[in-house]
Amino acid sequence: MASRRDDTSPFAQEVVDEITWYMREHKMTRADLAASMGVSAGRVSQILSGDENLTLRTLGAVVTALGARLDFTLSDAEEQQT
């Protein structure tokens, strides 16, 4: 049986990677993000673990707490292959 980590979609992991990159670039800790979101540090760890299926509402709360803007682009899958 595969672990949940193995089942994580590449898209979900990319979103988490972008969030953690943004936090690192802006010198924001998980505790800072938790305080800004009004949640526990444990909740932020759950969100950033990559094991959770994030809702758009949760993703929006993270982006708002970061003071960031989320952009995404849909393109043909073949264009992503480099």
mmCIF file with all atom_site columns, C-alpha atoms in Angstrom:
data_model
loop_
_atom_site.group_PDB
_atom_site.id
_atom_site.type_symbol
_atom_site.label_atom_id
_atom_site.label_alt_id
_atom_site.label_comp_id
_atom_site.label_asym_id
_atom_site.label_entity_id
_atom_site.label_seq_id
_atom_site.pdbx_PDB_ins_code
_atom_site.Cartn_x
_atom_site.Cartn_y
_atom_site.Cartn_z
_atom_site.occupancy
_atom_site.B_iso_or_equiv
_atom_site.pdbx_formal_charge
_atom_site.auth_seq_id
_atom_site.auth_comp_id
_atom_site.auth_asym_id
_atom_site.auth_atom_id
_atom_site.pdbx_PDB_model_num
ATOM 1  C CA . MET A 1 1  ? 0.000   0.000  0.000   1.00 0.00 ? 1  MET A CA 1
ATOM 2  C CA . ALA A 1 2  ? 1.406   3.413  -1.000  1.00 0.00 ? 2  ALA A CA 1
ATOM 3  C CA . SER A 1 3  ? 1.754   6.118  1.593   1.00 0.00 ? 3  SER A CA 1
ATOM 4  C CA . ARG A 1 4  ? -0.312  9.285  1.357   1.00 0.00 ? 4  ARG A CA 1
ATOM 5  C CA . ARG A 1 5  ? 2.920   11.141 0.611   1.00 0.00 ? 5  ARG A CA 1
ATOM 6  C CA . ASP A 1 6  ? 3.387   8.998  -2.500  1.00 0.00 ? 6  ASP A CA 1
ATOM 7  C CA . ASP A 1 7  ? -0.162  9.864  -3.593  1.00 0.00 ? 7  ASP A CA 1
ATOM 8  C CA . THR A 1 8  ? 0.354   13.623 -3.388  1.00 0.00 ? 8  THR A CA 1
ATOM 9  C CA . SER A 1 9  ? -0.261  15.179 -6.741  1.00 0.00 ? 9  SER A CA 1
ATOM 10 C CA . PRO A 1 10 ? 2.591   17.080 -8.333  1.00 0.00 ? 10 PRO A CA 1
ATOM 11 C CA . PHE A 1 11 ? 0.346   20.158 -8.386  1.00 0.00 ? 11 PHE A CA 1
ATOM 12 C CA . ALA A 1 12 ? -0.301  20.026 -4.632  1.00 0.00 ? 12 ALA A CA 1
ATOM 13 C CA . GLN A 1 13 ? 3.409   19.651 -3.919  1.00 0.00 ? 13 GLN A CA 1
ATOM 14 C CA . GLU A 1 14 ? 4.194   22.538 -6.259  1.00 0.00 ? 14 GLU A CA 1
ATOM 15 C CA . VAL A 1 15 ? 1.744   24.758 -4.359  1.00 0.00 ? 15 VAL A CA 1
ATOM 16 C CA . VAL A 1 16 ? 3.336   23.846 -1.004  1.00 0.00 ? 16 VAL A CA 1
ATOM 17 C CA . ASP A 1 17 ? 6.810   24.398 -2.469  1.00 0.00 ? 17 ASP A CA 1
ATOM 18 C CA . GLU A 1 18 ? 5.800   27.866 -3.689  1.00 0.00 ? 18 GLU A CA 1
ATOM 19 C CA . ILE A 1 19 ? 4.395   28.785 -0.281  1.00 0.00 ? 19 ILE A CA 1
ATOM 20 C CA . THR A 1 20 ? 7.516   27.629 1.545   1.00 0.00 ? 20 THR A CA 1
ATOM 21 C CA . TRP A 1 21 ? 9.729   29.432 -0.982  1.00 0.00 ? 21 TRP A CA 1
ATOM 22 C CA . TYR A 1 22 ? 7.740   32.647 -0.479  1.00 0.00 ? 22 TYR A CA 1
ATOM 23 C CA . MET A 1 23 ? 7.989   32.318 3.292   1.00 0.00 ? 23 MET A CA 1
ATOM 24 C CA . ARG A 1 24 ? 11.750  31.754 3.107   1.00 0.00 ? 24 ARG A CA 1
ATOM 25 C CA . GLU A 1 25 ? 12.236  34.744 0.772   1.00 0.00 ? 25 GLU A CA 1
ATOM 26 C CA . HIS A 1 26 ? 10.225  36.964 3.129   1.00 0.00 ? 26 HIS A CA 1
ATOM 27 C CA . LYS A 1 27 ? 11.846  35.541 6.276   1.00 0.00 ? 27 LYS A CA 1
ATOM 28 C CA . MET A 1 28 ? 8.502   34.338 7.589   1.00 0.00 ? 28 MET A CA 1
ATOM 29 C CA . THR A 1 29 ? 8.395   31.375 9.955   1.00 0.00 ? 29 THR A CA 1
ATOM 30 C CA . ARG A 1 30 ? 5.610   28.877 10.378  1.00 0.00 ? 30 ARG A CA 1
ATOM 31 C CA . ALA A 1 31 ? 4.880   30.524 13.730  1.00 0.00 ? 31 ALA A CA 1
ATOM 32 C CA . ASP A 1 32 ? 4.573   33.895 11.961  1.00 0.00 ? 32 ASP A CA 1
ATOM 33 C CA . LEU A 1 33 ? 2.178   32.410 9.432   1.00 0.00 ? 33 LEU A CA 1
ATOM 34 C CA . ALA A 1 34 ? 0.153   30.730 12.169  1.00 0.00 ? 34 ALA A CA 1
ATOM 35 C CA . ALA A 1 35 ? -0.184  34.010 14.073  1.00 0.00 ? 35 ALA A CA 1
ATOM 36 C CA . SER A 1 36 ? -1.220  35.850 10.910  1.00 0.00 ? 36 SER A CA 1
ATOM 37 C CA . MET A 1 37 ? -3.817  33.183 10.102  1.00 0.00 ? 37 MET A CA 1
ATOM 38 C CA . GLY A 1 38 ? -5.075  32.921 13.679  1.00 0.00 ? 38 GLY A CA 1
ATOM 39 C CA . VAL A 1 39 ? -4.363  29.182 13.823  1.00 0.00 ? 39 VAL A CA 1
ATOM 40 C CA . SER A 1 40 ? -1.909  26.978 15.690  1.00 0.00 ? 40 SER A CA 1
ATOM 41 C CA . ALA A 1 41 ? 1.611   26.288 14.478  1.00 0.00 ? 41 ALA A CA 1
ATOM 42 C CA . GLY A 1 42 ? 0.544   22.645 14.269  1.00 0.00 ? 42 GLY A CA 1
ATOM 43 C CA . ARG A 1 43 ? -2.191  23.560 11.800  1.00 0.00 ? 43 ARG A CA 1
ATOM 44 C CA . VAL A 1 44 ? 0.336   25.375 9.620   1.00 0.00 ? 44 VAL A CA 1
ATOM 45 C CA . SER A 1 45 ? 2.555   22.291 9.751   1.00 0.00 ? 45 SER A CA 1
ATOM 46 C CA . GLN A 1 46 ? -0.401  20.189 8.558   1.00 0.00 ? 46 GLN A CA 1
ATOM 47 C CA . ILE A 1 47 ? -1.044  22.599 5.698   1.00 0.00 ? 47 ILE A CA 1
ATOM 48 C CA . LEU A 1 48 ? 2.601   22.684 4.624   1.00 0.00 ? 48 LEU A CA 1
ATOM 49 C CA . SER A 1 49 ? 3.200   18.953 5.023   1.00 0.00 ? 49 SER A CA 1
ATOM 50 C CA . GLY A 1 50 ? 1.936   18.261 1.536   1.00 0.00 ? 50 GLY A CA 1
ATOM 51 C CA . ASP A 1 51 ? -0.168  15.398 2.873   1.00 0.00 ? 51 ASP A CA 1
ATOM 52 C CA . GLU A 1 52 ? -3.356  17.411 3.044   1.00 0.00 ? 52 GLU A CA 1
ATOM 53 C CA . ASN A 1 53 ? -5.767  18.113 0.209   1.00 0.00 ? 53 ASN A CA 1
ATOM 54 C CA . LEU A 1 54 ? -5.936  21.888 0.549   1.00 0.00 ? 54 LEU A CA 1
ATOM 55 C CA . THR A 1 55 ? -9.233  23.586 -0.147  1.00 0.00 ? 55 THR A CA 1
ATOM 56 C CA . LEU A 1 56 ? -9.337  26.821 -2.080  1.00 0.00 ? 56 LEU A CA 1
ATOM 57 C CA . ARG A 1 57 ? -10.562 28.473 1.120   1.00 0.00 ? 57 ARG A CA 1
ATOM 58 C CA . THR A 1 58 ? -7.492  27.291 3.060   1.00 0.00 ? 58 THR A CA 1
ATOM 59 C CA . LEU A 1 59 ? -5.163  28.243 0.230   1.00 0.00 ? 59 LEU A CA 1
ATOM 60 C CA . GLY A 1 60 ? -6.796  31.675 0.113   1.00 0.00 ? 60 GLY A CA 1
ATOM 61 C CA . ALA A 1 61 ? -6.306  32.099 3.855   1.00 0.00 ? 61 ALA A CA 1
ATOM 62 C CA . VAL A 1 62 ? -2.610  31.218 3.534   1.00 0.00 ? 62 VAL A CA 1
ATOM 63 C CA . VAL A 1 63 ? -2.093  33.614 0.639   1.00 0.00 ? 63 VAL A CA 1
ATOM 64 C CA . THR A 1 64 ? -3.910  36.417 2.471   1.00 0.00 ? 64 THR A CA 1
ATOM 65 C CA . ALA A 1 65 ? -1.907  35.803 5.649   1.00 0.00 ? 65 ALA A CA 1
ATOM 66 C CA . LEU A 1 66 ? 1.296   35.970 3.613   1.00 0.00 ? 66 LEU A CA 1
ATOM 67 C CA . GLY A 1 67 ? 0.220   39.290 2.122   1.00 0.00 ? 67 GLY A CA 1
ATOM 68 C CA . ALA A 1 68 ? 0.755   37.708 -1.269  1.00 0.00 ? 68 ALA A CA 1
ATOM 69 C CA . ARG A 1 69 ? -1.153  37.214 -4.478  1.00 0.00 ? 69 ARG A CA 1
ATOM 70 C CA . LEU A 1 70 ? -1.673  33.839 -6.150  1.00 0.00 ? 70 LEU A CA 1
ATOM 71 C CA . ASP A 1 71 ? -1.428  33.567 -9.923  1.00 0.00 ? 71 ASP A CA 1
ATOM 72 C CA . PHE A 1 72 ? -1.854  30.441 -11.960 1.00 0.00 ? 72 PHE A CA 1
ATOM 73 C CA . THR A 1 73 ? -1.920  29.625 -15.636 1.00 0.00 ? 73 THR A CA 1
ATOM 74 C CA . LEU A 1 74 ? -3.503  26.707 -17.403 1.00 0.00 ? 74 LEU A CA 1
ATOM 75 C CA . SER A 1 75 ? -1.614  25.410 -20.414 1.00 0.00 ? 75 SER A CA 1
ATOM 76 C CA . ASP A 1 76 ? -1.374  22.232 -22.421 1.00 0.00 ? 76 ASP A CA 1
ATOM 77 C CA . ALA A 1 77 ? 0.403   19.475 -20.528 1.00 0.00 ? 77 ALA A CA 1
ATOM 78 C CA . GLU A 1 78 ? 2.841   19.037 -23.394 1.00 0.00 ? 78 GLU A CA 1
ATOM 79 C CA . GLU A 1 79 ? 4.052   22.624 -22.911 1.00 0.00 ? 79 GLU A CA 1
ATOM 80 C CA . GLN A 1 80 ? 5.131   21.805 -19.353 1.00 0.00 ? 80 GLN A CA 1
ATOM 81 C CA . GLN A 1 81 ? 7.516   19.104 -20.510 1.00 0.00 ? 81 GLN A CA 1
ATOM 82 C CA . THR A 1 82 ? 10.966  20.677 -20.814 1.00 0.00 ? 82 THR A CA 1
#
